[in-house]
C-alpha cells in the first residue's frame, strides 16, 4: 500500500505552517549550535506518523555523506521513519509548482527504511548485536551503510535501523574510512540504545551530536589527510629528510618510531609548535600503509582552532596548551596508542594490544551499566595513569636511522629505503604467522609452543623488535597477539570458572 507524502487538508500541519517553521530556523540561534531542528513532516510511509528533520552544520568540505535516517519497524504499517538528518541545506527542500514544500529525499528515505528492515521481521528482539548492511544503488546515485539493531521506542521494543546515505561516486573514500565510520557509529548506537530506554528525547540529541562529530572528522580528513601524498613527497616534510635532524634526535626518533609500530601504527603527537608537530606526524606516517595514511591528519597551518583529539585516527597532532590528550578517548580507542611529546621529548604508550582490548571491553561495559542505572562513574580517566614509558630495547629502527644518514637526501633513495624497511617488517610478520600455523598443525595436541626459539630463529631476540613484528602480524591476522602473549579476558574467565568449581 502506498501513502501520499503530501499534507492533506484535514491535517493541522499545513503548508503555510511548514513554510513558517522553515523560515524560523533559516538563521541559527547561535554560532555554537551544532545542529538545527528544521521542521516536522508527515512520514512518506505512514500518514499517521511524523518525524523530525535536522540540518547538520557543515564544517568544511564533505562530499561523502548526504543524509542519515533512523527507521523502526511498526507491526501495523511496517517500516516507519523516526528521524532524518540532512547534511547539505541546499538539498533539504524544494517548492513545487503548487507551492507545496517537499523533501527532496522523501522517496530515498522511504526506500532505505523499507529495504533495510523488511528482511529483519524475524529478528530476535533479545539480540544485543548491531549488524551492518551495505547497498550500492546506482539508479539512485547513492550508497547506503545501514546499522540494524534492537532498541526501545514509543511503540515498545522493536527492530531499528540507522542508514547513512552517501554519494555513489565517493565509494573509494568510503572504503578508505570504512573502519573509522563503522566503529564510531556502532559505539554511538550502543549508548543510544541505553539512553532510549531512559530518555527518548535525550537519546536523539545524543545521536545527533555523535553524527555531527563524525561529519567534522570526515571534513577534516578531506582537508588534511595524507592519503593522496606519495612517499617521496611525504619524506620532504619529515625528520628523515635532513641528516642533521636525524643525528640530533636519533634516540628520540628511534623510540617514537618503534613505539608507533608497536602500537598498531596509532600515535598522537603533542607539541606547542605546529611545524614541529606536523613534521613528526609526517615522520610516523612514513611507517603506515597508504590506507592508514588516509585515516591520519596533520594540523592545518592556517587553523585558528586546532582539530580536537579523535581516538580512532592512525596519526594525529595535538597542540598544547589549547588541547590535551583525553584519557577516556585513549581507553575507548579501537587499538593501543603511542603518545609522543615533542616538548618533553618523551614517548609513552597504552597497554599492549591483547590487554588494551580486554580493558576497553570492560570500560565500555561499565559505562553502559552506569548509563542505564543513571550513575556517574567515579573512576578517573587521567592519561597519566593510563600511559607508561616506552622502554623496550630494539635494533631494527636504530639501524634504519643510522644507515639512512649515509644515503643522499634527493633522488628518492631515502624514501625507497623506508619502504624497503616496511616490507622487511611485513615479511617477518608473515614468516612469524606461517611458523606458528605450521607448528599448530603439526602439534594437534595442546602443546605449548617454544616462542623463545621462534624469536631466535627470526632474529627477534630484543623485546622491541619482537613487539613491532607481532603488532604487524596482528594487523595481518587478528588474534596473533592474544595467541602468543595470552588473552587476559579469557584468563580471567578461566580463573572465575576454577573458583566456582572449587
PDB file of N, CA, C and O in Angstrom, residues 426-498:
ATOM      1  N   UNK A 426      57.006  -6.489   7.353  1.00  0.00           N
ATOM      2  CA  UNK A 426      55.855  -7.291   6.925  1.00  0.00           C
ATOM      3  C   UNK A 426      56.277  -8.719   6.577  1.00  0.00           C
ATOM      4  O   UNK A 426      55.541  -9.678   6.862  1.00  0.00           O
ATOM      5  N   UNK A 427      57.446  -8.882   5.967  1.00  0.00           N
ATOM      6  CA  UNK A 427      57.916 -10.235   5.652  1.00  0.00           C
ATOM      7  C   UNK A 427      58.182 -11.024   6.932  1.00  0.00           C
ATOM      8  O   UNK A 427      57.872 -12.222   7.017  1.00  0.00           O
ATOM      9  N   UNK A 428      58.766 -10.365   7.930  1.00  0.00           N
ATOM     10  CA  UNK A 428      58.992 -11.033   9.212  1.00  0.00           C
ATOM     11  C   UNK A 428      57.668 -11.418   9.863  1.00  0.00           C
ATOM     12  O   UNK A 428      57.546 -12.487  10.473  1.00  0.00           O
ATOM     13  N   UNK A 429      56.664 -10.533   9.737  1.00  0.00           N
ATOM     14  CA  UNK A 429      55.348 -10.834  10.312  1.00  0.00           C
ATOM     15  C   UNK A 429      54.704 -12.021   9.601  1.00  0.00           C
ATOM     16  O   UNK A 429      54.122 -12.911  10.245  1.00  0.00           O
ATOM     17  N   UNK A 430      54.784 -12.060   8.260  1.00  0.00           N
ATOM     18  CA  UNK A 430      54.254 -13.192   7.510  1.00  0.00           C
ATOM     19  C   UNK A 430      54.967 -14.488   7.924  1.00  0.00           C
ATOM     20  O   UNK A 430      54.330 -15.538   8.092  1.00  0.00           O
ATOM     21  N   UNK A 431      56.274 -14.414   8.083  1.00  0.00           N
ATOM     22  CA  UNK A 431      57.043 -15.597   8.480  1.00  0.00           C
ATOM     23  C   UNK A 431      56.632 -16.068   9.866  1.00  0.00           C
ATOM     24  O   UNK A 431      56.487 -17.279  10.113  1.00  0.00           O
ATOM     25  N   UNK A 432      56.437 -15.132  10.792  1.00  0.00           N
ATOM     26  CA  UNK A 432      56.010 -15.489  12.145  1.00  0.00           C
ATOM     27  C   UNK A 432      54.658 -16.194  12.122  1.00  0.00           C
ATOM     28  O   UNK A 432      54.469 -17.221  12.798  1.00  0.00           O
ATOM     29  N   UNK A 433      53.726 -15.667  11.337  1.00  0.00           N
ATOM     30  CA  UNK A 433      52.398 -16.287  11.237  1.00  0.00           C
ATOM     31  C   UNK A 433      52.507 -17.695  10.651  1.00  0.00           C
ATOM     32  O   UNK A 433      51.887 -18.646  11.149  1.00  0.00           O
ATOM     33  N   UNK A 434      53.318 -17.836   9.601  1.00  0.00           N
ATOM     34  CA  UNK A 434      53.469 -19.134   8.945  1.00  0.00           C
ATOM     35  C   UNK A 434      54.075 -20.163   9.886  1.00  0.00           C
ATOM     36  O   UNK A 434      53.626 -21.317   9.949  1.00  0.00           O
ATOM     37  N   UNK A 435      55.098 -19.768  10.637  1.00  0.00           N
ATOM     38  CA  UNK A 435      55.754 -20.698  11.569  1.00  0.00           C
ATOM     39  C   UNK A 435      54.766 -21.168  12.637  1.00  0.00           C
ATOM     40  O   UNK A 435      54.676 -22.367  12.941  1.00  0.00           O
ATOM     41  N   UNK A 436      54.016 -20.240  13.210  1.00  0.00           N
ATOM     42  CA  UNK A 436      53.084 -20.599  14.279  1.00  0.00           C
ATOM     43  C   UNK A 436      51.965 -21.484  13.745  1.00  0.00           C
ATOM     44  O   UNK A 436      51.582 -22.484  14.384  1.00  0.00           O
ATOM     45  N   UNK A 437      51.433 -21.168  12.553  1.00  0.00           N
ATOM     46  CA  UNK A 437      50.383 -22.006  11.972  1.00  0.00           C
ATOM     47  C   UNK A 437      50.902 -23.407  11.671  1.00  0.00           C
ATOM     48  O   UNK A 437      50.205 -24.404  11.899  1.00  0.00           O
ATOM     49  N   UNK A 438      52.136 -23.498  11.167  1.00  0.00           N
ATOM     50  CA  UNK A 438      52.729 -24.812  10.871  1.00  0.00           C
ATOM     51  C   UNK A 438      52.916 -25.618  12.142  1.00  0.00           C
ATOM     52  O   UNK A 438      52.601 -26.815  12.188  1.00  0.00           O
ATOM     53  N   UNK A 439      53.436 -24.974  13.182  1.00  0.00           N
ATOM     54  CA  UNK A 439      53.641 -25.671  14.454  1.00  0.00           C
ATOM     55  C   UNK A 439      52.316 -26.131  15.047  1.00  0.00           C
ATOM     56  O   UNK A 439      52.219 -27.226  15.604  1.00  0.00           O
ATOM     57  N   UNK A 440      51.282 -25.311  14.931  1.00  0.00           N
ATOM     58  CA  UNK A 440      49.976 -25.678  15.478  1.00  0.00           C
ATOM     59  C   UNK A 440      49.363 -26.841  14.698  1.00  0.00           C
ATOM     60  O   UNK A 440      48.680 -27.694  15.272  1.00  0.00           O
ATOM     61  N   UNK A 441      49.611 -26.908  13.395  1.00  0.00           N
ATOM     62  CA  UNK A 441      49.085 -28.009  12.590  1.00  0.00           C
ATOM     63  C   UNK A 441      49.813 -29.309  12.878  1.00  0.00           C
ATOM     64  O   UNK A 441      49.215 -30.382  12.873  1.00  0.00           O
ATOM     65  N   UNK A 442      51.113 -29.214  13.129  1.00  0.00           N
ATOM     66  CA  UNK A 442      51.898 -30.422  13.434  1.00  0.00           C
ATOM     67  C   UNK A 442      51.540 -30.941  14.818  1.00  0.00           C
ATOM     68  O   UNK A 442      51.301 -32.131  15.021  1.00  0.00           O
ATOM     69  N   UNK A 443      51.523 -30.031  15.791  1.00  0.00           N
ATOM     70  CA  UNK A 443      51.198 -30.411  17.164  1.00  0.00           C
ATOM     71  C   UNK A 443      49.694 -30.246  17.377  1.00  0.00           C
ATOM     72  O   UNK A 443      49.223 -29.213  17.823  1.00  0.00           O
ATOM     73  N   UNK A 444      48.950 -31.254  16.987  1.00  0.00           N
ATOM     74  CA  UNK A 444      47.493 -31.172  17.106  1.00  0.00           C
ATOM     75  C   UNK A 444      47.048 -31.147  18.562  1.00  0.00           C
ATOM     76  O   UNK A 444      45.987 -30.620  18.882  1.00  0.00           O
ATOM     77  N   UNK A 445      47.850 -31.706  19.448  1.00  0.00           N
ATOM     78  CA  UNK A 445      47.517 -31.673  20.861  1.00  0.00           C
ATOM     79  C   UNK A 445      47.861 -30.298  21.425  1.00  0.00           C
ATOM     80  O   UNK A 445      48.569 -29.515  20.815  1.00  0.00           O
ATOM     81  N   UNK A 446      47.350 -30.043  22.606  1.00  0.00           N
ATOM     82  CA  UNK A 446      47.567 -28.741  23.251  1.00  0.00           C
ATOM     83  C   UNK A 446      48.994 -28.677  23.797  1.00  0.00           C
ATOM     84  O   UNK A 446      49.241 -28.877  24.984  1.00  0.00           O
ATOM     85  N   UNK A 447      49.941 -28.464  22.910  1.00  0.00           N
ATOM     86  CA  UNK A 447      51.349 -28.371  23.288  1.00  0.00           C
ATOM     87  C   UNK A 447      51.769 -26.900  23.244  1.00  0.00           C
ATOM     88  O   UNK A 447      51.496 -26.193  22.272  1.00  0.00           O
ATOM     89  N   UNK A 448      52.437 -26.460  24.315  1.00  0.00           N
ATOM     90  CA  UNK A 448      52.879 -25.075  24.379  1.00  0.00           C
ATOM     91  C   UNK A 448      54.054 -24.870  23.431  1.00  0.00           C
ATOM     92  O   UNK A 448      55.050 -25.582  23.486  1.00  0.00           O
ATOM     93  N   UNK A 449      53.940 -23.896  22.544  1.00  0.00           N
ATOM     94  CA  UNK A 449      54.985 -23.632  21.565  1.00  0.00           C
ATOM     95  C   UNK A 449      56.171 -22.949  22.222  1.00  0.00           C
ATOM     96  O   UNK A 449      56.027 -22.192  23.187  1.00  0.00           O
ATOM     97  N   UNK A 450      57.345 -23.199  21.656  1.00  0.00           N
ATOM     98  CA  UNK A 450      58.573 -22.589  22.164  1.00  0.00           C
ATOM     99  C   UNK A 450      58.782 -21.255  21.444  1.00  0.00           C
ATOM    100  O   UNK A 450      59.474 -21.165  20.434  1.00  0.00           O
ATOM    101  N   UNK A 451      58.136 -20.204  21.969  1.00  0.00           N
ATOM    102  CA  UNK A 451      58.201 -18.900  21.310  1.00  0.00           C
ATOM    103  C   UNK A 451      59.602 -18.293  21.411  1.00  0.00           C
ATOM    104  O   UNK A 451      59.994 -17.496  20.562  1.00  0.00           O
ATOM    105  N   UNK A 452      60.352 -18.664  22.430  1.00  0.00           N
ATOM    106  CA  UNK A 452      61.708 -18.146  22.568  1.00  0.00           C
ATOM    107  C   UNK A 452      62.579 -18.615  21.410  1.00  0.00           C
ATOM    108  O   UNK A 452      63.358 -17.839  20.838  1.00  0.00           O
ATOM    109  N   UNK A 453      62.438 -19.871  21.031  1.00  0.00           N
ATOM    110  CA  UNK A 453      63.196 -20.405  19.897  1.00  0.00           C
ATOM    111  C   UNK A 453      62.747 -19.762  18.586  1.00  0.00           C
ATOM    112  O   UNK A 453      63.569 -19.456  17.717  1.00  0.00           O
ATOM    113  N   UNK A 454      61.436 -19.543  18.439  1.00  0.00           N
ATOM    114  CA  UNK A 454      60.916 -18.910  17.224  1.00  0.00           C
ATOM    115  C   UNK A 454      61.494 -17.503  17.084  1.00  0.00           C
ATOM    116  O   UNK A 454      61.894 -17.079  15.991  1.00  0.00           O
ATOM    117  N   UNK A 455      61.582 -16.766  18.178  1.00  0.00           N
ATOM    118  CA  UNK A 455      62.150 -15.419  18.146  1.00  0.00           C
ATOM    119  C   UNK A 455      63.621 -15.454  17.747  1.00  0.00           C
ATOM    120  O   UNK A 455      64.095 -14.612  16.975  1.00  0.00           O
ATOM    121  N   UNK A 456      64.338 -16.411  18.271  1.00  0.00           N
ATOM    122  CA  UNK A 456      65.765 -16.524  17.924  1.00  0.00           C
ATOM    123  C   UNK A 456      65.941 -16.879  16.455  1.00  0.00           C
ATOM    124  O   UNK A 456      66.845 -16.350  15.785  1.00  0.00           O
ATOM    125  N   UNK A 457      65.094 -17.757  15.936  1.00  0.00           N
ATOM    126  CA  UNK A 457      65.193 -18.153  14.526  1.00  0.00           C
ATOM    127  C   UNK A 457      64.931 -16.961  13.595  1.00  0.00           C
ATOM    128  O   UNK A 457      65.509 -16.881  12.506  1.00  0.00           O
ATOM    129  N   UNK A 458      64.058 -16.037  14.029  1.00  0.00           N
ATOM    130  CA  UNK A 458      63.738 -14.867  13.212  1.00  0.00           C
ATOM    131  C   UNK A 458      64.660 -13.690  13.489  1.00  0.00           C
ATOM    132  O   UNK A 458      64.530 -12.638  12.842  1.00  0.00           O
ATOM    133  N   UNK A 459      65.584 -13.845  14.423  1.00  0.00           N
ATOM    134  CA  UNK A 459      66.482 -12.745  14.777  1.00  0.00           C
ATOM    135  C   UNK A 459      65.781 -11.635  15.536  1.00  0.00           C
ATOM    136  O   UNK A 459      66.135 -10.459  15.389  1.00  0.00           O
ATOM    137  N   UNK A 460      64.779 -11.986  16.337  1.00  0.00           N
ATOM    138  CA  UNK A 460      63.987 -11.013  17.093  1.00  0.00           C
ATOM    139  C   UNK A 460      64.169 -11.218  18.585  1.00  0.00           C
ATOM    140  O   UNK A 460      63.206 -11.246  19.360  1.00  0.00           O
ATOM    141  N   UNK A 461      65.401 -11.354  19.017  1.00  0.00           N
ATOM    142  CA  UNK A 461      65.671 -11.615  20.434  1.00  0.00           C
ATOM    143  C   UNK A 461      65.342 -10.405  21.311  1.00  0.00           C
ATOM    144  O   UNK A 461      64.970 -10.560  22.470  1.00  0.00           O
ATOM    145  N   UNK A 462      65.486  -9.195  20.770  1.00  0.00           N
ATOM    146  CA  UNK A 462      65.163  -7.999  21.539  1.00  0.00           C
ATOM    147  C   UNK A 462      63.650  -7.818  21.627  1.00  0.00           C
ATOM    148  O   UNK A 462      62.923  -8.061  20.664  1.00  0.00           O
ATOM    149  N   UNK A 463      63.180  -7.363  22.798  1.00  0.00           N
ATOM    150  CA  UNK A 463      61.753  -7.249  23.050  1.00  0.00           C
ATOM    151  C   UNK A 463      61.079  -6.271  22.089  1.00  0.00           C
ATOM    152  O   UNK A 463      59.975  -6.525  21.588  1.00  0.00           O
ATOM    153  N   UNK A 464      61.730  -5.138  21.831  1.00  0.00           N
ATOM    154  CA  UNK A 464      61.142  -4.143  20.942  1.00  0.00           C
ATOM    155  C   UNK A 464      60.978  -4.646  19.522  1.00  0.00           C
ATOM    156  O   UNK A 464      59.943  -4.400  18.878  1.00  0.00           O
ATOM    157  N   UNK A 465      61.979  -5.353  19.009  1.00  0.00           N
ATOM    158  CA  UNK A 465      61.891  -5.905  17.657  1.00  0.00           C
ATOM    159  C   UNK A 465      60.750  -6.908  17.546  1.00  0.00           C
ATOM    160  O   UNK A 465      59.977  -6.906  16.569  1.00  0.00           O
ATOM    161  N   UNK A 466      60.622  -7.765  18.557  1.00  0.00           N
ATOM    162  CA  UNK A 466      59.568  -8.777  18.526  1.00  0.00           C
ATOM    163  C   UNK A 466      58.180  -8.135  18.606  1.00  0.00           C
ATOM    164  O   UNK A 466      57.263  -8.539  17.894  1.00  0.00           O
ATOM    165  N   UNK A 467      58.021  -7.104  19.462  1.00  0.00           N
ATOM    166  CA  UNK A 467      56.719  -6.454  19.603  1.00  0.00           C
ATOM    167  C   UNK A 467      56.327  -5.736  18.308  1.00  0.00           C
ATOM    168  O   UNK A 467      55.137  -5.706  17.945  1.00  0.00           O
ATOM    169  N   UNK A 468      57.284  -5.154  17.602  1.00  0.00           N
ATOM    170  CA  UNK A 468      56.967  -4.499  16.330  1.00  0.00           C
ATOM    171  C   UNK A 468      56.468  -5.502  15.300  1.00  0.00           C
ATOM    172  O   UNK A 468      55.453  -5.266  14.618  1.00  0.00           O
ATOM    173  N   UNK A 469      57.159  -6.618  15.164  1.00  0.00           N
ATOM    174  CA  UNK A 469      56.756  -7.645  14.196  1.00  0.00           C
ATOM    175  C   UNK A 469      55.422  -8.262  14.607  1.00  0.00           C
ATOM    176  O   UNK A 469      54.547  -8.514  13.765  1.00  0.00           O
ATOM    177  N   UNK A 470      55.232  -8.470  15.903  1.00  0.00           N
ATOM    178  CA  UNK A 470      53.986  -9.064  16.384  1.00  0.00           C
ATOM    179  C   UNK A 470      52.797  -8.127  16.144  1.00  0.00           C
ATOM    180  O   UNK A 470      51.690  -8.571  15.826  1.00  0.00           O
ATOM    181  N   UNK A 471      53.025  -6.826  16.278  1.00  0.00           N
ATOM    182  CA  UNK A 471      51.950  -5.858  16.019  1.00  0.00           C
ATOM    183  C   UNK A 471      51.529  -5.887  14.554  1.00  0.00           C
ATOM    184  O   UNK A 471      50.331  -5.826  14.240  1.00  0.00           O
ATOM    185  N   UNK A 472      52.500  -5.978  13.652  1.00  0.00           N
ATOM    186  CA  UNK A 472      52.173  -6.073  12.222  1.00  0.00           C
ATOM    187  C   UNK A 472      51.472  -7.403  11.928  1.00  0.00           C
ATOM    188  O   UNK A 472      50.536  -7.463  11.126  1.00  0.00           O
ATOM    189  N   UNK A 473      51.902  -8.470  12.607  1.00  0.00           N
ATOM    190  CA  UNK A 473      51.236  -9.769  12.437  1.00  0.00           C
ATOM    191  C   UNK A 473      49.785  -9.709  12.897  1.00  0.00           C
ATOM    192  O   UNK A 473      48.907 -10.352  12.306  1.00  0.00           O
ATOM    193  N   UNK A 474      49.518  -8.915  13.928  1.00  0.00           N
ATOM    194  CA  UNK A 474      48.136  -8.738  14.407  1.00  0.00           C
ATOM    195  C   UNK A 474      47.269  -8.057  13.346  1.00  0.00           C
ATOM    196  O   UNK A 474      46.087  -8.370  13.210  1.00  0.00           O
ATOM    197  N   UNK A 475      47.846  -7.109  12.603  1.00  0.00           N
ATOM    198  CA  UNK A 475      47.108  -6.480  11.504  1.00  0.00           C
ATOM    199  C   UNK A 475      46.762  -7.500  10.419  1.00  0.00           C
ATOM    200  O   UNK A 475      45.649  -7.501   9.884  1.00  0.00           O
ATOM    201  N   UNK A 476      47.726  -8.349  10.093  1.00  0.00           N
ATOM    202  CA  UNK A 476      47.537  -9.307   9.016  1.00  0.00           C
ATOM    203  C   UNK A 476      46.604 -10.437   9.417  1.00  0.00           C
ATOM    204  O   UNK A 476      45.814 -10.928   8.607  1.00  0.00           O
ATOM    205  N   UNK A 477      46.683 -10.853  10.694  1.00  0.00           N
ATOM    206  CA  UNK A 477      45.830 -11.932  11.193  1.00  0.00           C
ATOM    207  C   UNK A 477      45.418 -11.601  12.622  1.00  0.00           C
ATOM    208  O   UNK A 477      46.159 -11.894  13.566  1.00  0.00           O
ATOM    209  N   UNK A 478      44.271 -10.976  12.808  1.00  0.00           N
ATOM    210  CA  UNK A 478      43.826 -10.609  14.157  1.00  0.00           C
ATOM    211  C   UNK A 478      43.759 -11.815  15.082  1.00  0.00           C
ATOM    212  O   UNK A 478      43.317 -12.897  14.699  1.00  0.00           O
ATOM    213  N   UNK A 479      44.235 -11.636  16.295  1.00  0.00           N
ATOM    214  CA  UNK A 479      44.266 -12.710  17.284  1.00  0.00           C
ATOM    215  C   UNK A 479      45.649 -13.249  17.558  1.00  0.00           C
ATOM    216  O   UNK A 479      45.850 -14.020  18.503  1.00  0.00           O
ATOM    217  N   UNK A 480      46.651 -12.840  16.752  1.00  0.00           N
ATOM    218  CA  UNK A 480      48.011 -13.339  16.946  1.00  0.00           C
ATOM    219  C   UNK A 480      48.588 -12.866  18.281  1.00  0.00           C
ATOM    220  O   UNK A 480      49.291 -13.607  18.970  1.00  0.00           O
ATOM    221  N   UNK A 481      48.304 -11.629  18.641  1.00  0.00           N
ATOM    222  CA  UNK A 481      48.827 -11.073  19.889  1.00  0.00           C
ATOM    223  C   UNK A 481      48.332 -11.893  21.077  1.00  0.00           C
ATOM    224  O   UNK A 481      49.107 -12.277  21.965  1.00  0.00           O
ATOM    225  N   UNK A 482      47.029 -12.151  21.114  1.00  0.00           N
ATOM    226  CA  UNK A 482      46.453 -12.913  22.222  1.00  0.00           C
ATOM    227  C   UNK A 482      46.909 -14.366  22.196  1.00  0.00           C
ATOM    228  O   UNK A 482      47.108 -14.989  23.247  1.00  0.00           O
ATOM    229  N   UNK A 483      47.126 -14.935  21.002  1.00  0.00           N
ATOM    230  CA  UNK A 483      47.550 -16.320  20.897  1.00  0.00           C
ATOM    231  C   UNK A 483      48.954 -16.521  21.447  1.00  0.00           C
ATOM    232  O   UNK A 483      49.248 -17.535  22.086  1.00  0.00           O
ATOM    233  N   UNK A 484      49.822 -15.536  21.236  1.00  0.00           N
ATOM    234  CA  UNK A 484      51.212 -15.673  21.673  1.00  0.00           C
ATOM    235  C   UNK A 484      51.398 -15.202  23.115  1.00  0.00           C
ATOM    236  O   UNK A 484      52.044 -15.883  23.929  1.00  0.00           O
ATOM    237  N   UNK A 485      50.827 -14.053  23.451  1.00  0.00           N
ATOM    238  CA  UNK A 485      51.032 -13.484  24.781  1.00  0.00           C
ATOM    239  C   UNK A 485      49.884 -13.747  25.743  1.00  0.00           C
ATOM    240  O   UNK A 485      49.952 -13.360  26.912  1.00  0.00           O
ATOM    241  N   UNK A 486      48.803 -14.367  25.262  1.00  0.00           N
ATOM    242  CA  UNK A 486      47.680 -14.698  26.132  1.00  0.00           C
ATOM    243  C   UNK A 486      46.575 -13.660  26.070  1.00  0.00           C
ATOM    244  O   UNK A 486      46.819 -12.480  25.844  1.00  0.00           O
ATOM    245  N   UNK A 487      45.354 -14.110  26.295  1.00  0.00           N
ATOM    246  CA  UNK A 487      44.178 -13.235  26.303  1.00  0.00           C
ATOM    247  C   UNK A 487      43.768 -12.992  27.746  1.00  0.00           C
ATOM    248  O   UNK A 487      43.296 -13.910  28.423  1.00  0.00           O
ATOM    249  N   UNK A 488      43.956 -11.774  28.270  1.00  0.00           N
ATOM    250  CA  UNK A 488      43.617 -11.504  29.676  1.00  0.00           C
ATOM    251  C   UNK A 488      42.156 -11.790  30.013  1.00  0.00           C
ATOM    252  O   UNK A 488      41.852 -12.277  31.097  1.00  0.00           O
ATOM    253  N   UNK A 489      41.239 -11.504  29.082  1.00  0.00           N
ATOM    254  CA  UNK A 489      39.824 -11.750  29.344  1.00  0.00           C
ATOM    255  C   UNK A 489      39.555 -13.240  29.498  1.00  0.00           C
ATOM    256  O   UNK A 489      38.836 -13.678  30.406  1.00  0.00           O
ATOM    257  N   UNK A 490      40.170 -14.054  28.643  1.00  0.00           N
ATOM    258  CA  UNK A 490      39.980 -15.491  28.724  1.00  0.00           C
ATOM    259  C   UNK A 490      40.608 -16.041  30.003  1.00  0.00           C
ATOM    260  O   UNK A 490      40.051 -16.931  30.657  1.00  0.00           O
ATOM    261  N   UNK A 491      41.779 -15.504  30.389  1.00  0.00           N
ATOM    262  CA  UNK A 491      42.431 -15.941  31.616  1.00  0.00           C
ATOM    263  C   UNK A 491      41.570 -15.630  32.832  1.00  0.00           C
ATOM    264  O   UNK A 491      41.459 -16.420  33.769  1.00  0.00           O
ATOM    265  N   UNK A 492      40.931 -14.452  32.830  1.00  0.00           N
ATOM    266  CA  UNK A 492      40.053 -14.076  33.943  1.00  0.00           C
ATOM    267  C   UNK A 492      38.844 -14.994  34.007  1.00  0.00           C
ATOM    268  O   UNK A 492      38.437 -15.436  35.091  1.00  0.00           O
ATOM    269  N   UNK A 493      38.239 -15.286  32.838  1.00  0.00           N
ATOM    270  CA  UNK A 493      37.076 -16.180  32.807  1.00  0.00           C
ATOM    271  C   UNK A 493      37.439 -17.573  33.299  1.00  0.00           C
ATOM    272  O   UNK A 493      36.663 -18.203  34.039  1.00  0.00           O
ATOM    273  N   UNK A 494      38.633 -18.058  32.914  1.00  0.00           N
ATOM    274  CA  UNK A 494      39.070 -19.383  33.371  1.00  0.00           C
ATOM    275  C   UNK A 494      39.271 -19.403  34.879  1.00  0.00           C
ATOM    276  O   UNK A 494      38.937 -20.390  35.556  1.00  0.00           O
ATOM    277  N   UNK A 495      39.820 -18.311  35.422  1.00  0.00           N
ATOM    278  CA  UNK A 495      40.040 -18.237  36.867  1.00  0.00           C
ATOM    279  C   UNK A 495      38.707 -18.234  37.611  1.00  0.00           C
ATOM    280  O   UNK A 495      38.557 -18.910  38.640  1.00  0.00           O
ATOM    281  N   UNK A 496      37.726 -17.497  37.080  1.00  0.00           N
ATOM    282  CA  UNK A 496      36.397 -17.469  37.711  1.00  0.00           C
ATOM    283  C   UNK A 496      35.758 -18.850  37.675  1.00  0.00           C
ATOM    284  O   UNK A 496      35.173 -19.303  38.670  1.00  0.00           O
ATOM    285  N   UNK A 497      35.897 -19.554  36.561  1.00  0.00           N
ATOM    286  CA  UNK A 497      35.322 -20.905  36.457  1.00  0.00           C
ATOM    287  C   UNK A 497      35.981 -21.884  37.421  1.00  0.00           C
ATOM    288  O   UNK A 497      35.321 -22.732  38.023  1.00  0.00           O
ATOM    289  N   UNK A 498      37.309 -21.744  37.609  1.00  0.00           N
ATOM    290  CA  UNK A 498      38.017 -22.607  38.534  1.00  0.00           C
ATOM    291  C   UNK A 498      37.574 -22.373  39.970  1.00  0.00           C
ATOM    292  O   UNK A 498      37.398 -23.304  40.760  1.00  0.00           O
TER     293      UNK A 498
END
